[in-house]
PDB file of C-alpha atoms in Angstrom:
ATOM      1  CA  MET A 234       0.106  -0.090   0.134  1.00 61.00           C
ATOM      2  CA  ILE A 235       1.158   3.516  -0.802  1.00 77.00           C
ATOM      3  CA  ASP A 236       0.657   5.525   2.393  1.00 86.00           C
ATOM      4  CA  PRO A 237      -1.282   8.770   1.809  1.00 88.00           C
ATOM      5  CA  HIS A 238      -0.625  10.194   5.142  1.00 93.00           C
ATOM      6  CA  CYS A 239       3.309   9.638   5.770  1.00 94.00           C
ATOM      7  CA  HIS A 240       6.261   9.260   3.730  1.00 94.00           C
ATOM      8  CA  THR A 241       9.288   7.373   5.289  1.00 95.00           C
ATOM      9  CA  SER A 242      12.840   6.912   4.065  1.00 96.00           C
ATOM     10  CA  SER A 243      15.586   5.156   5.699  1.00 97.00           C
ATOM     11  CA  ILE A 244      19.310   4.319   5.027  1.00 98.00           C
ATOM     12  CA  LYS A 245      22.011   2.086   6.673  1.00 98.00           C
ATOM     13  CA  VAL A 246      25.010   4.207   7.817  1.00 98.00           C
ATOM     14  CA  SER A 247      28.154   2.749   8.744  1.00 97.00           C
ATOM     15  CA  ARG A 248      28.618   4.971  11.976  1.00 96.00           C
ATOM     16  CA  PRO A 249      27.626   4.561  15.469  1.00 97.00           C
ATOM     17  CA  ALA A 250      23.832   5.680  16.142  1.00 98.00           C
ATOM     18  CA  SER A 251      25.067   8.213  18.614  1.00 96.00           C
ATOM     19  CA  GLN A 252      27.391  10.027  15.973  1.00 95.00           C
ATOM     20  CA  VAL A 253      24.588   9.849  13.516  1.00 96.00           C
ATOM     21  CA  PHE A 254      22.046  11.257  15.943  1.00 97.00           C
ATOM     22  CA  ALA A 255      24.276  14.246  16.479  1.00 94.00           C
ATOM     23  CA  LEU A 256      23.999  15.150  12.660  1.00 94.00           C
ATOM     24  CA  MET A 257      20.260  14.781  12.942  1.00 96.00           C
ATOM     25  CA  SER A 258      19.789  16.738  16.106  1.00 96.00           C
ATOM     26  CA  GLU A 259      21.796  19.690  15.660  1.00 94.00           C
ATOM     27  CA  GLY A 260      20.370  22.638  13.721  1.00 94.00           C
ATOM     28  CA  LEU A 261      23.458  23.952  11.993  1.00 94.00           C
ATOM     29  CA  LYS A 262      24.605  20.257  11.176  1.00 91.00           C
ATOM     30  CA  GLN A 263      21.034  19.678   9.595  1.00 90.00           C
ATOM     31  CA  GLY A 264      21.415  22.633   7.467  1.00 90.00           C
ATOM     32  CA  HIS A 265      24.240  20.520   5.491  1.00 91.00           C
ATOM     33  CA  TRP A 266      21.562  17.848   4.431  1.00 93.00           C
ATOM     34  CA  THR A 267      18.223  19.458   4.312  1.00 93.00           C
ATOM     35  CA  TRP A 268      17.417  21.093   0.907  1.00 91.00           C
ATOM     36  CA  GLY A 269      14.309  22.736   2.192  1.00 90.00           C
ATOM     37  CA  SER A 270      16.194  24.794   4.697  1.00 92.00           C
ATOM     38  CA  PHE A 271      19.800  24.759   3.554  1.00 90.00           C
ATOM     39  CA  ASP A 272      22.967  26.720   4.858  1.00 91.00           C
ATOM     40  CA  ARG A 273      21.481  27.464   8.153  1.00 95.00           C
ATOM     41  CA  GLU A 274      21.979  30.302  10.636  1.00 96.00           C
ATOM     42  CA  SER A 275      20.941  30.366  14.436  1.00 97.00           C
ATOM     43  CA  LEU A 276      18.444  32.720  15.524  1.00 96.00           C
ATOM     44  CA  GLY A 277      18.884  31.716  19.192  1.00 93.00           C
ATOM     45  CA  ASN A 278      16.198  30.083  21.467  1.00 89.00           C
ATOM     46  CA  GLY A 279      16.561  26.695  19.295  1.00 89.00           C
ATOM     47  CA  VAL A 280      15.269  28.327  16.061  1.00 96.00           C
ATOM     48  CA  PHE A 281      17.098  28.121  12.716  1.00 97.00           C
ATOM     49  CA  VAL A 282      16.673  29.522   9.604  1.00 97.00           C
ATOM     50  CA  GLY A 283      17.973  28.353   6.096  1.00 96.00           C
ATOM     51  CA  THR A 284      17.076  28.623   2.415  1.00 95.00           C
ATOM     52  CA  SER A 285      15.169  26.304   0.308  1.00 92.00           C
ATOM     53  CA  VAL A 286      17.392  25.385  -2.774  1.00 92.00           C
ATOM     54  CA  PHE A 287      13.981  24.765  -4.647  1.00 90.00           C
ATOM     55  CA  SER A 288      12.202  28.064  -4.116  1.00 91.00           C
ATOM     56  CA  GLY A 289      14.745  30.453  -2.503  1.00 93.00           C
ATOM     57  CA  GLN A 290      12.450  31.069   0.298  1.00 95.00           C
ATOM     58  CA  ARG A 291      13.628  31.285   3.972  1.00 96.00           C
ATOM     59  CA  THR A 292      12.477  28.241   6.034  1.00 95.00           C
ATOM     60  CA  PHE A 293      12.160  28.407   9.871  1.00 97.00           C
ATOM     61  CA  VAL A 294      12.980  25.067  11.910  1.00 97.00           C
ATOM     62  CA  ARG A 295      13.000  24.080  15.647  1.00 97.00           C
ATOM     63  CA  LEU A 296      14.491  20.705  16.487  1.00 96.00           C
ATOM     64  CA  LEU A 297      13.199  18.941  19.633  1.00 96.00           C
ATOM     65  CA  PRO A 298      15.483  16.158  20.177  1.00 97.00           C
ATOM     66  CA  ASP A 299      14.900  13.330  22.462  1.00 98.00           C
ATOM     67  CA  PRO A 300      18.587  11.714  23.051  1.00 98.00           C
ATOM     68  CA  ASP A 301      17.175   8.841  25.067  1.00 98.00           C
ATOM     69  CA  ARG A 302      15.126   7.486  21.988  1.00 98.00           C
ATOM     70  CA  LEU A 303      17.515   8.903  19.248  1.00 98.00           C
ATOM     71  CA  MET A 304      14.545  10.827  17.815  1.00 98.00           C
ATOM     72  CA  VAL A 305      14.167  14.417  16.707  1.00 97.00           C
ATOM     73  CA  ASP A 306      10.780  16.289  15.855  1.00 97.00           C
ATOM     74  CA  TYR A 307      11.138  19.242  13.597  1.00 97.00           C
ATOM     75  CA  GLU A 308       8.871  22.153  13.687  1.00 97.00           C
ATOM     76  CA  VAL A 309       8.961  24.095  10.120  1.00 95.00           C
ATOM     77  CA  GLY A 310       7.473  27.045   8.580  1.00 95.00           C
ATOM     78  CA  GLY A 311       7.683  30.036   6.459  1.00 94.00           C
ATOM     79  CA  SER A 312       8.192  32.294   9.528  1.00 96.00           C
ATOM     80  CA  GLU A 313       9.074  31.808  13.080  1.00 95.00           C
ATOM     81  CA  GLU A 314       5.472  32.364  14.224  1.00 95.00           C
ATOM     82  CA  GLY A 315       4.248  29.805  11.558  1.00 95.00           C
ATOM     83  CA  MET A 316       6.352  26.906  12.440  1.00 96.00           C
ATOM     84  CA  ARG A 317       4.376  23.477  13.113  1.00 95.00           C
ATOM     85  CA  PHE A 318       5.276  19.934  13.470  1.00 95.00           C
ATOM     86  CA  ARG A 319       6.058  18.663  10.062  1.00 92.00           C
ATOM     87  CA  ASN A 320       8.717  15.835   9.981  1.00 95.00           C
ATOM     88  CA  MET A 321      10.682  13.422  12.625  1.00 97.00           C
ATOM     89  CA  SER A 322      13.851  11.415  12.395  1.00 98.00           C
ATOM     90  CA  ARG A 323      14.848   8.381  14.318  1.00 98.00           C
ATOM     91  CA  VAL A 324      18.254   6.444  14.431  1.00 98.00           C
ATOM     92  CA  ILE A 325      18.146   2.829  15.358  1.00 98.00           C
ATOM     93  CA  PRO A 326      21.447   1.341  16.682  1.00 98.00           C
ATOM     94  CA  GLY A 327      22.670  -1.552  14.525  1.00 98.00           C
ATOM     95  CA  PRO A 328      22.472  -4.234  17.338  1.00 98.00           C
ATOM     96  CA  MET A 329      18.888  -3.667  17.612  1.00 98.00           C
ATOM     97  CA  LEU A 330      18.520  -4.836  13.846  1.00 98.00           C
ATOM     98  CA  GLY A 331      21.247  -7.357  13.817  1.00 98.00           C
ATOM     99  CA  TYR A 332      24.023  -5.042  12.561  1.00 98.00           C
ATOM    100  CA  GLY A 333      27.142  -4.033  14.059  1.00 97.00           C
ATOM    101  CA  GLU A 334      27.724  -1.759  17.016  1.00 96.00           C
ATOM    102  CA  ASN A 335      29.240   0.994  14.360  1.00 96.00           C
ATOM    103  CA  GLU A 336      26.330   0.880  12.148  1.00 97.00           C
ATOM    104  CA  CYS A 337      22.738   2.159  12.325  1.00 98.00           C
ATOM    105  CA  VAL A 338      19.698   2.937  10.385  1.00 98.00           C
ATOM    106  CA  VAL A 339      18.338   6.437  10.189  1.00 98.00           C
ATOM    107  CA  SER A 340      14.816   7.133   9.180  1.00 98.00           C
ATOM    108  CA  LEU A 341      13.033  10.391   8.110  1.00 96.00           C
ATOM    109  CA  MET A 342       9.399  10.599   8.264  1.00 96.00           C
ATOM    110  CA  THR A 343       7.232  13.427   7.015  1.00 94.00           C
ATOM    111  CA  TRP A 344       3.421  13.730   7.226  1.00 95.00           C
ATOM    112  CA  ARG A 345       1.034  15.175   4.335  1.00 94.00           C
ATOM    113  CA  LEU A 346      -0.682  18.346   5.268  1.00 92.00           C
ATOM    114  CA  ALA A 347      -4.414  18.492   4.666  1.00 94.00           C
ATOM    115  CA  ASP A 348      -3.908  21.182   2.016  1.00 92.00           C
ATOM    116  CA  GLN A 349      -0.864  19.789   0.203  1.00 91.00           C
ATOM    117  CA  ASN A 350      -1.345  19.099  -3.396  1.00 93.00           C
ATOM    118  CA  ASP A 351      -0.174  15.891  -5.127  1.00 92.00           C
ATOM    119  CA  ALA A 352       2.804  17.394  -6.771  1.00 92.00           C
ATOM    120  CA  ALA A 353       4.064  19.150  -3.377  1.00 90.00           C
ATOM    121  CA  TRP A 354       3.610  15.789  -1.700  1.00 90.00           C
ATOM    122  CA  GLU A 355       5.611  13.836  -4.436  1.00 91.00           C
ATOM    123  CA  GLN A 356       8.228  16.333  -4.321  1.00 89.00           C
ATOM    124  CA  PHE A 357       8.617  16.043  -0.408  1.00 86.00           C
ATOM    125  CA  GLY A 358       8.923  12.379  -0.626  1.00 89.00           C
ATOM    126  CA  THR A 359      11.432  12.471  -3.550  1.00 91.00           C
ATOM    127  CA  ILE A 360      13.800  15.044  -1.567  1.00 91.00           C
ATOM    128  CA  HIS A 361      13.769  12.989   1.567  1.00 90.00           C
ATOM    129  CA  GLU A 362      14.738   9.923  -0.304  1.00 93.00           C
ATOM    130  CA  ALA A 363      17.707  11.932  -1.975  1.00 94.00           C
ATOM    131  CA  GLU A 364      18.452  13.478   1.704  1.00 95.00           C
ATOM    132  CA  MET A 365      18.979   9.984   2.951  1.00 96.00           C
ATOM    133  CA  PHE A 366      22.297   9.802   0.737  1.00 96.00           C
ATOM    134  CA  LEU A 367      23.443  13.125   1.855  1.00 95.00           C
ATOM    135  CA  ILE A 368      22.997  11.990   5.471  1.00 96.00           C
ATOM    136  CA  ARG A 369      24.944   8.890   4.941  1.00 97.00           C
ATOM    137  CA  GLY A 370      27.695  10.606   3.089  1.00 95.00           C
ATOM    138  CA  LEU A 371      28.079  13.522   5.705  1.00 94.00           C
ATOM    139  CA  ALA A 372      28.092  10.952   8.701  1.00 95.00           C
ATOM    140  CA  GLU A 373      30.766   8.626   7.097  1.00 95.00           C
ATOM    141  CA  ARG A 374      33.075  11.419   6.033  1.00 90.00           C
ATOM    142  CA  ASP A 375      32.642  12.658   9.682  1.00 69.00           C
ATOM    143  CA  LEU A 376      31.305  16.068   9.355  1.00 53.00           C
ATOM    144  CA  PRO A 377      32.609  18.346  12.022  1.00 49.00           C
TER     145      PRO A 377
END
């Protein structure tokens, strides 16, 4: 079944889960792999802003990390006041899935907004699938 409400993308990374979680849970580091809010700057109070490589518009993001579960909720919007829950990531340590200690699987999930048209929804899914390869590449080359 094609899920009409949530898109998920996952990739195995040859790095420990804690290292990959650091990439997923830090706003400036996230700005290296997320095309919807690229090249980030911190506005303080846990809010970041970057530029969409597609529209050129500024995108605001607040990360809500849960280090105990290696999960991050992302609030996103076109303004600081307009941010709302949009995406989530989770890093699964390799041993939980039968892989080695220095491996993990990272997943990115996004939920379709009620007013999102089919073309925008398809674009989100395609972007997130491509971002998986950026995440793996950045993690495996040890982004500072």
